[in-house]
Short mmCIF file of C-alpha atoms in Angstrom, two decimals:
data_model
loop_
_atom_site.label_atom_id
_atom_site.label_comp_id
_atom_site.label_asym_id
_atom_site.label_seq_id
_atom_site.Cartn_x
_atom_site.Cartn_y
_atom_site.Cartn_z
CA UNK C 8 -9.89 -18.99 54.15
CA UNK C 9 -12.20 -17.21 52.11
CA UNK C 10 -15.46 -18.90 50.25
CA UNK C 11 -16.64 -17.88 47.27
CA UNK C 12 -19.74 -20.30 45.91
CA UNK C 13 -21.48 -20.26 42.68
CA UNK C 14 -24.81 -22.33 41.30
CA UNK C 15 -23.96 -25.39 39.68
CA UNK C 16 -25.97 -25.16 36.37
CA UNK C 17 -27.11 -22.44 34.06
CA UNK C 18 -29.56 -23.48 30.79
CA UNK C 19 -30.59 -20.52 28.91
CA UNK C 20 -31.33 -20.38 24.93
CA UNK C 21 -29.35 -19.14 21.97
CA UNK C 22 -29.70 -15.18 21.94
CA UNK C 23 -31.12 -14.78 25.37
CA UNK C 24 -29.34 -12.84 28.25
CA UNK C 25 -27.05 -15.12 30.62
CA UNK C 26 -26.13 -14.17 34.38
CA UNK C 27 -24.33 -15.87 36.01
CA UNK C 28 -23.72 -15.25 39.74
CA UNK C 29 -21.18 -15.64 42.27
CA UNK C 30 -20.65 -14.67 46.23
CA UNK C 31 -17.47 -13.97 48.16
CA UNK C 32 -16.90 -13.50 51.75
CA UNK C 33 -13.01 -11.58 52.05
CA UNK C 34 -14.04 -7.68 52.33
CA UNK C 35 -10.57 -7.07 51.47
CA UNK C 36 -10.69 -8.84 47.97
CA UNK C 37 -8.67 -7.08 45.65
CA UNK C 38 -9.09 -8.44 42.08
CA UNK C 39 -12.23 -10.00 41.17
CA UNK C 40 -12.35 -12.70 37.85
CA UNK C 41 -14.04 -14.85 35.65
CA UNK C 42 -12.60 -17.38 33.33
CA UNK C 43 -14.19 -20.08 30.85
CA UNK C 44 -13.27 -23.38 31.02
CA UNK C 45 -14.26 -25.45 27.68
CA UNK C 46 -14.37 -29.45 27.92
CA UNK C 47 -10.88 -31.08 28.03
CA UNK C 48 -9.31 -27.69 28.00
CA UNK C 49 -7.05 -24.64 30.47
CA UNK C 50 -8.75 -21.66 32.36
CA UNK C 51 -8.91 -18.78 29.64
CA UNK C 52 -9.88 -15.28 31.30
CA UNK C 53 -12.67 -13.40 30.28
CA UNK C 54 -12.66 -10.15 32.47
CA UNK C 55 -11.60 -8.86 35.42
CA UNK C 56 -12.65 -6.39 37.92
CA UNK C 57 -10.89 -3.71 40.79
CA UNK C 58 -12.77 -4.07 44.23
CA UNK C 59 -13.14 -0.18 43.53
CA UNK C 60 -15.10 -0.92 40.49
CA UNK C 61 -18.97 -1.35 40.18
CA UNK C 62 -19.26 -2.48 36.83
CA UNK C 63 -17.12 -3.41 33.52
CA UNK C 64 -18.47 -4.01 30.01
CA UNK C 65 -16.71 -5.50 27.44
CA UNK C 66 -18.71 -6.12 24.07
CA UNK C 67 -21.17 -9.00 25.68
CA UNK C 68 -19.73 -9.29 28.72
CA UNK C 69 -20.95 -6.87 31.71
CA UNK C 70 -19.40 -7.53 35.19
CA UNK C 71 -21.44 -5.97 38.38
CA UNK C 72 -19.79 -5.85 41.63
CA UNK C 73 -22.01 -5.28 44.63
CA UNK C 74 -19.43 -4.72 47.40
CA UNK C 75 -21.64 -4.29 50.51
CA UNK C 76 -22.82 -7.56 49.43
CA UNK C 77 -20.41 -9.36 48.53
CA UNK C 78 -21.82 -10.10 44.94
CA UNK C 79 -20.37 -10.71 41.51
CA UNK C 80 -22.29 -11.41 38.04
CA UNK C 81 -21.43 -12.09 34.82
CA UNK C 82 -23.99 -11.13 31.99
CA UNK C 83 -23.68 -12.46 28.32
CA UNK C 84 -25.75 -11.35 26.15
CA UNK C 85 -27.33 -12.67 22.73
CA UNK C 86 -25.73 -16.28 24.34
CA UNK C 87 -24.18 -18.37 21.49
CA UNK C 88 -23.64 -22.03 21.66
CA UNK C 89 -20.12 -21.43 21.24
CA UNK C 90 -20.63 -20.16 25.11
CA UNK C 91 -21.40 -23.71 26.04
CA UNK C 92 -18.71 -24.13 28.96
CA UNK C 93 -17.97 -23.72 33.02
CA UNK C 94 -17.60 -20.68 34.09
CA UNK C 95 -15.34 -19.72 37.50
CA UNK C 96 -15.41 -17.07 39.31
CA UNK C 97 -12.43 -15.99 41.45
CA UNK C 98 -11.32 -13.78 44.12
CA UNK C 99 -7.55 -12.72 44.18
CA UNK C 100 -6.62 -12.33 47.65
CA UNK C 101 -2.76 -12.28 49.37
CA UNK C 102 -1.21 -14.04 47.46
CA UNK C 103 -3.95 -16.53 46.34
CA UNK C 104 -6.66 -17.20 43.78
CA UNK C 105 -10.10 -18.47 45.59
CA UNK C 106 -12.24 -20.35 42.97
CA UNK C 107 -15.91 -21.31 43.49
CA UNK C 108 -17.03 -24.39 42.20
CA UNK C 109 -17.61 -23.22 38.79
CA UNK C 110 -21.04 -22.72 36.89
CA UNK C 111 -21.59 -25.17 33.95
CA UNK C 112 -23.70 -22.69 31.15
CA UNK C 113 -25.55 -24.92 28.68
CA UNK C 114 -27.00 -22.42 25.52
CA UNK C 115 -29.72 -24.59 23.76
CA UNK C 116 -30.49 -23.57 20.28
CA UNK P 29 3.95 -18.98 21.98
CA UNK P 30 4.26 -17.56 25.50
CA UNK P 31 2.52 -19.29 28.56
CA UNK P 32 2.72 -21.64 30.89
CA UNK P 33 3.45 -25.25 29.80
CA UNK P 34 2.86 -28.45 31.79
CA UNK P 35 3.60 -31.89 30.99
CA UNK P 36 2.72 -34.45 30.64
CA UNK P 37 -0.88 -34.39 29.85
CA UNK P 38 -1.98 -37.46 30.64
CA UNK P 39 -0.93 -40.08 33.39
CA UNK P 40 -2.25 -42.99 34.64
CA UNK P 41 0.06 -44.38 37.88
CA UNK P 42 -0.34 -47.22 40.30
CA UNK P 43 -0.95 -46.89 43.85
CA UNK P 44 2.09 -46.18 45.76
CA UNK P 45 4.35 -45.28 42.64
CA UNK P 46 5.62 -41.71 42.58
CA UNK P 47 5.94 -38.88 39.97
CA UNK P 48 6.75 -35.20 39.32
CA UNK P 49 4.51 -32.85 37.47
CA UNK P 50 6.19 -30.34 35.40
CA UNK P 51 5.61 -26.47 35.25
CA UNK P 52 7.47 -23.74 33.37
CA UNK P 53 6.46 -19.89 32.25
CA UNK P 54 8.15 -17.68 30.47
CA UNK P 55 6.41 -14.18 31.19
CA UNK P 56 9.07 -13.61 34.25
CA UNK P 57 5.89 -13.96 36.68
CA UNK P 58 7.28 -14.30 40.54
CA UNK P 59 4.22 -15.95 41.60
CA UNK P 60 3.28 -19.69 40.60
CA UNK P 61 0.67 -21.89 41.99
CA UNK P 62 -0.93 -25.59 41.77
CA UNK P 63 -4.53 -26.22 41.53
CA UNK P 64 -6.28 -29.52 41.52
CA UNK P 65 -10.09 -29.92 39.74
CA UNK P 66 -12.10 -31.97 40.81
CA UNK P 67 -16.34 -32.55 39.57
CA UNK P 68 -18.39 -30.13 41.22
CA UNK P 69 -15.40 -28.58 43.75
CA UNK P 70 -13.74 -26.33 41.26
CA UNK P 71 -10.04 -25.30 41.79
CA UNK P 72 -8.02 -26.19 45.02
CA UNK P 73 -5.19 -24.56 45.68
CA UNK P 74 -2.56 -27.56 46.49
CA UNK P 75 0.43 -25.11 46.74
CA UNK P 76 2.01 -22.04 45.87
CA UNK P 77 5.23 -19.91 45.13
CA UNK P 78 5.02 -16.34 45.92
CA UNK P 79 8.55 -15.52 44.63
CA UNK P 80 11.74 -17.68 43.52
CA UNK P 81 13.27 -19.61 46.78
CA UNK P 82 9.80 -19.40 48.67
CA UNK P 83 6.75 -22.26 48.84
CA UNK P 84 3.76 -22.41 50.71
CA UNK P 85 1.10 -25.31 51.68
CA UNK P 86 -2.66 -24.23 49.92
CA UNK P 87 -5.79 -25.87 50.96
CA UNK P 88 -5.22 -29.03 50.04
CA UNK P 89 -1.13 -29.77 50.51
CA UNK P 90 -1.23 -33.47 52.18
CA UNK P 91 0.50 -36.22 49.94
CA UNK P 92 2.38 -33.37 47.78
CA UNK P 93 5.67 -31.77 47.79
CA UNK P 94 7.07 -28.59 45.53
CA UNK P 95 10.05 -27.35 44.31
CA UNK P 96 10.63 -23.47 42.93
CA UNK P 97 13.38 -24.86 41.10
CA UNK P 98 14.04 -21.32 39.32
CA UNK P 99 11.88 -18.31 38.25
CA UNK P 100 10.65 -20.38 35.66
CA UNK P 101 10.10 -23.60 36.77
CA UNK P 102 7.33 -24.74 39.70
CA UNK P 103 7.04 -28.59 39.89
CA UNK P 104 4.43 -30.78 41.57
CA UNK P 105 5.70 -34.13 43.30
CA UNK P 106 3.11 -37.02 44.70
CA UNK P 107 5.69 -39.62 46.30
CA UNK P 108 3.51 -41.99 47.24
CA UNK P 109 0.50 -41.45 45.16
CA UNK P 110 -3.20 -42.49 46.11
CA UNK P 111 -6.63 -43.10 44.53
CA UNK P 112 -7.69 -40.10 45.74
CA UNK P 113 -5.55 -38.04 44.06
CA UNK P 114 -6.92 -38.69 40.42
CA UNK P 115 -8.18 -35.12 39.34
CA UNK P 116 -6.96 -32.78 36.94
CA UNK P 117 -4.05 -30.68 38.07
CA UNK P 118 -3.24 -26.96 36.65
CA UNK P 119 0.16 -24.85 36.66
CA UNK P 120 -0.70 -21.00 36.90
CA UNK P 121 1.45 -18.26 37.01
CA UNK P 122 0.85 -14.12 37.83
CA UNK P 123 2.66 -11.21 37.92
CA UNK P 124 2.10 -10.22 41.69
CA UNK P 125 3.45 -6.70 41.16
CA UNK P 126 0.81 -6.14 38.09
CA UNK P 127 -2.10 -8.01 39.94
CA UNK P 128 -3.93 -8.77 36.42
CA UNK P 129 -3.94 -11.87 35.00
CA UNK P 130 -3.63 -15.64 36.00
CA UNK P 131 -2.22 -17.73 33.19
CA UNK P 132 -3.04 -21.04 33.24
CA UNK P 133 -1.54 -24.34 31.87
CA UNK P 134 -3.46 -26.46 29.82
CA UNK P 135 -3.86 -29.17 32.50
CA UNK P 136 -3.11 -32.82 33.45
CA UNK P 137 -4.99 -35.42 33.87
CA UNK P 138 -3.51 -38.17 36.41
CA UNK P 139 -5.38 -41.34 37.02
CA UNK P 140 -3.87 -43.35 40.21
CA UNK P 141 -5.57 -46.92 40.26
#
């Protein structure tokens, strides 16, 4: 099945840049996502991207998709401590969502 | 509100005694899945439900049954259940055809001691 992996922790400070990172290993990946989780709570989705896509922005969030490498990131910027959560990436592939292990953001003030 | 709704919440079960995990959407998806969370693993796909009538075993299927009851309705069975399967468990549902967004349930949390 296909792997996608992710760092574990992320500490950055309020109003700094966040990237968070995340590799795949299915060329054929159609759908590429990030969700939040907050403590206690659901998966919420922040963004998606097309395998044809390089890059979506959506007011803080950029996505970049390096295909030939397999690579996804998730910028915030000006980080809030409101961001404070995990974050998963997934790959959408027949059928079936592949999450990595999730990346736990921690925004200091 | 429209969604995907699980219940219960919250469980806490003995070794060996058996229960049924509830899932229902109402955004006519076709495809429905269960995930189990676990500390540093992130989501496991336990099964699915590509369409009404059809189930198939995930990564993780052993000590679990399903039933696509209907279009709207995906339950999650443990008949014999085991220490090992204390995590978190999410319902999530997608329109296949659309190939957007997952929706996710709000999650529960099953202790077996």
């Amino acid at each position: 099945g296909e792997d996608v992996e992710q760092s574990l922790f992320l500490s950055v400070r309020e109003g700094d840049s966040s990237v968070i990172n995340c590799t795949y290993t299915d060329s054929s990946s159609t759908y590429l996502y990030w969700y939040k989780q907050e403590p206690g709570a659901g998966l919420q989705l922040l963004t998606y991207i097309f395998s044809n896509m390089d890059m979506k922005q959506d007011q803080r969030l950029t996505v970049l998709l390096n295909k030939k490498d397999k690579h996804l990131s998730l910028r915030i910027a000006d980080t809030q401590t409101g961001d404070s959560a995990i974050y998963f990436c997934a790959d959408y592939n027949f059928n079936k969502f592949y999450f990595g292990s999730g990346t736990k953001l921690n925004v200091k003030p | 509100n429209a969604g995907v709704t699980q219940t219960p919440k919250f469980q806490v079960l003995k070794t060996g005694q058996s229960m049924t995990l509830q899932c229902a959407q109402d955004m006519n998806h076709n495809s429905m899945y269960w995930y189990r969370q676990d500390p540093g693993m992130g989501l496991r796909l336990i099964y699915y439900s590509a369409s009404e009538g059809t189930t198939d075993k995930g990564e993780v299927p052993n000590g679990y049954n399903v039933s696509r009851l209907n279009k709207r309705e995906f339950s999650l069975r443990l008949e014999s259940a085991a220490p090992s399967q204390t995590s978190v468990y999410f319902c999530a549902s997608i329109n296949r055809e659309m190939n957007t967004e997952a929706f996710f349930g709000q999650g529960t949390r099953l202790t077996v001691v």
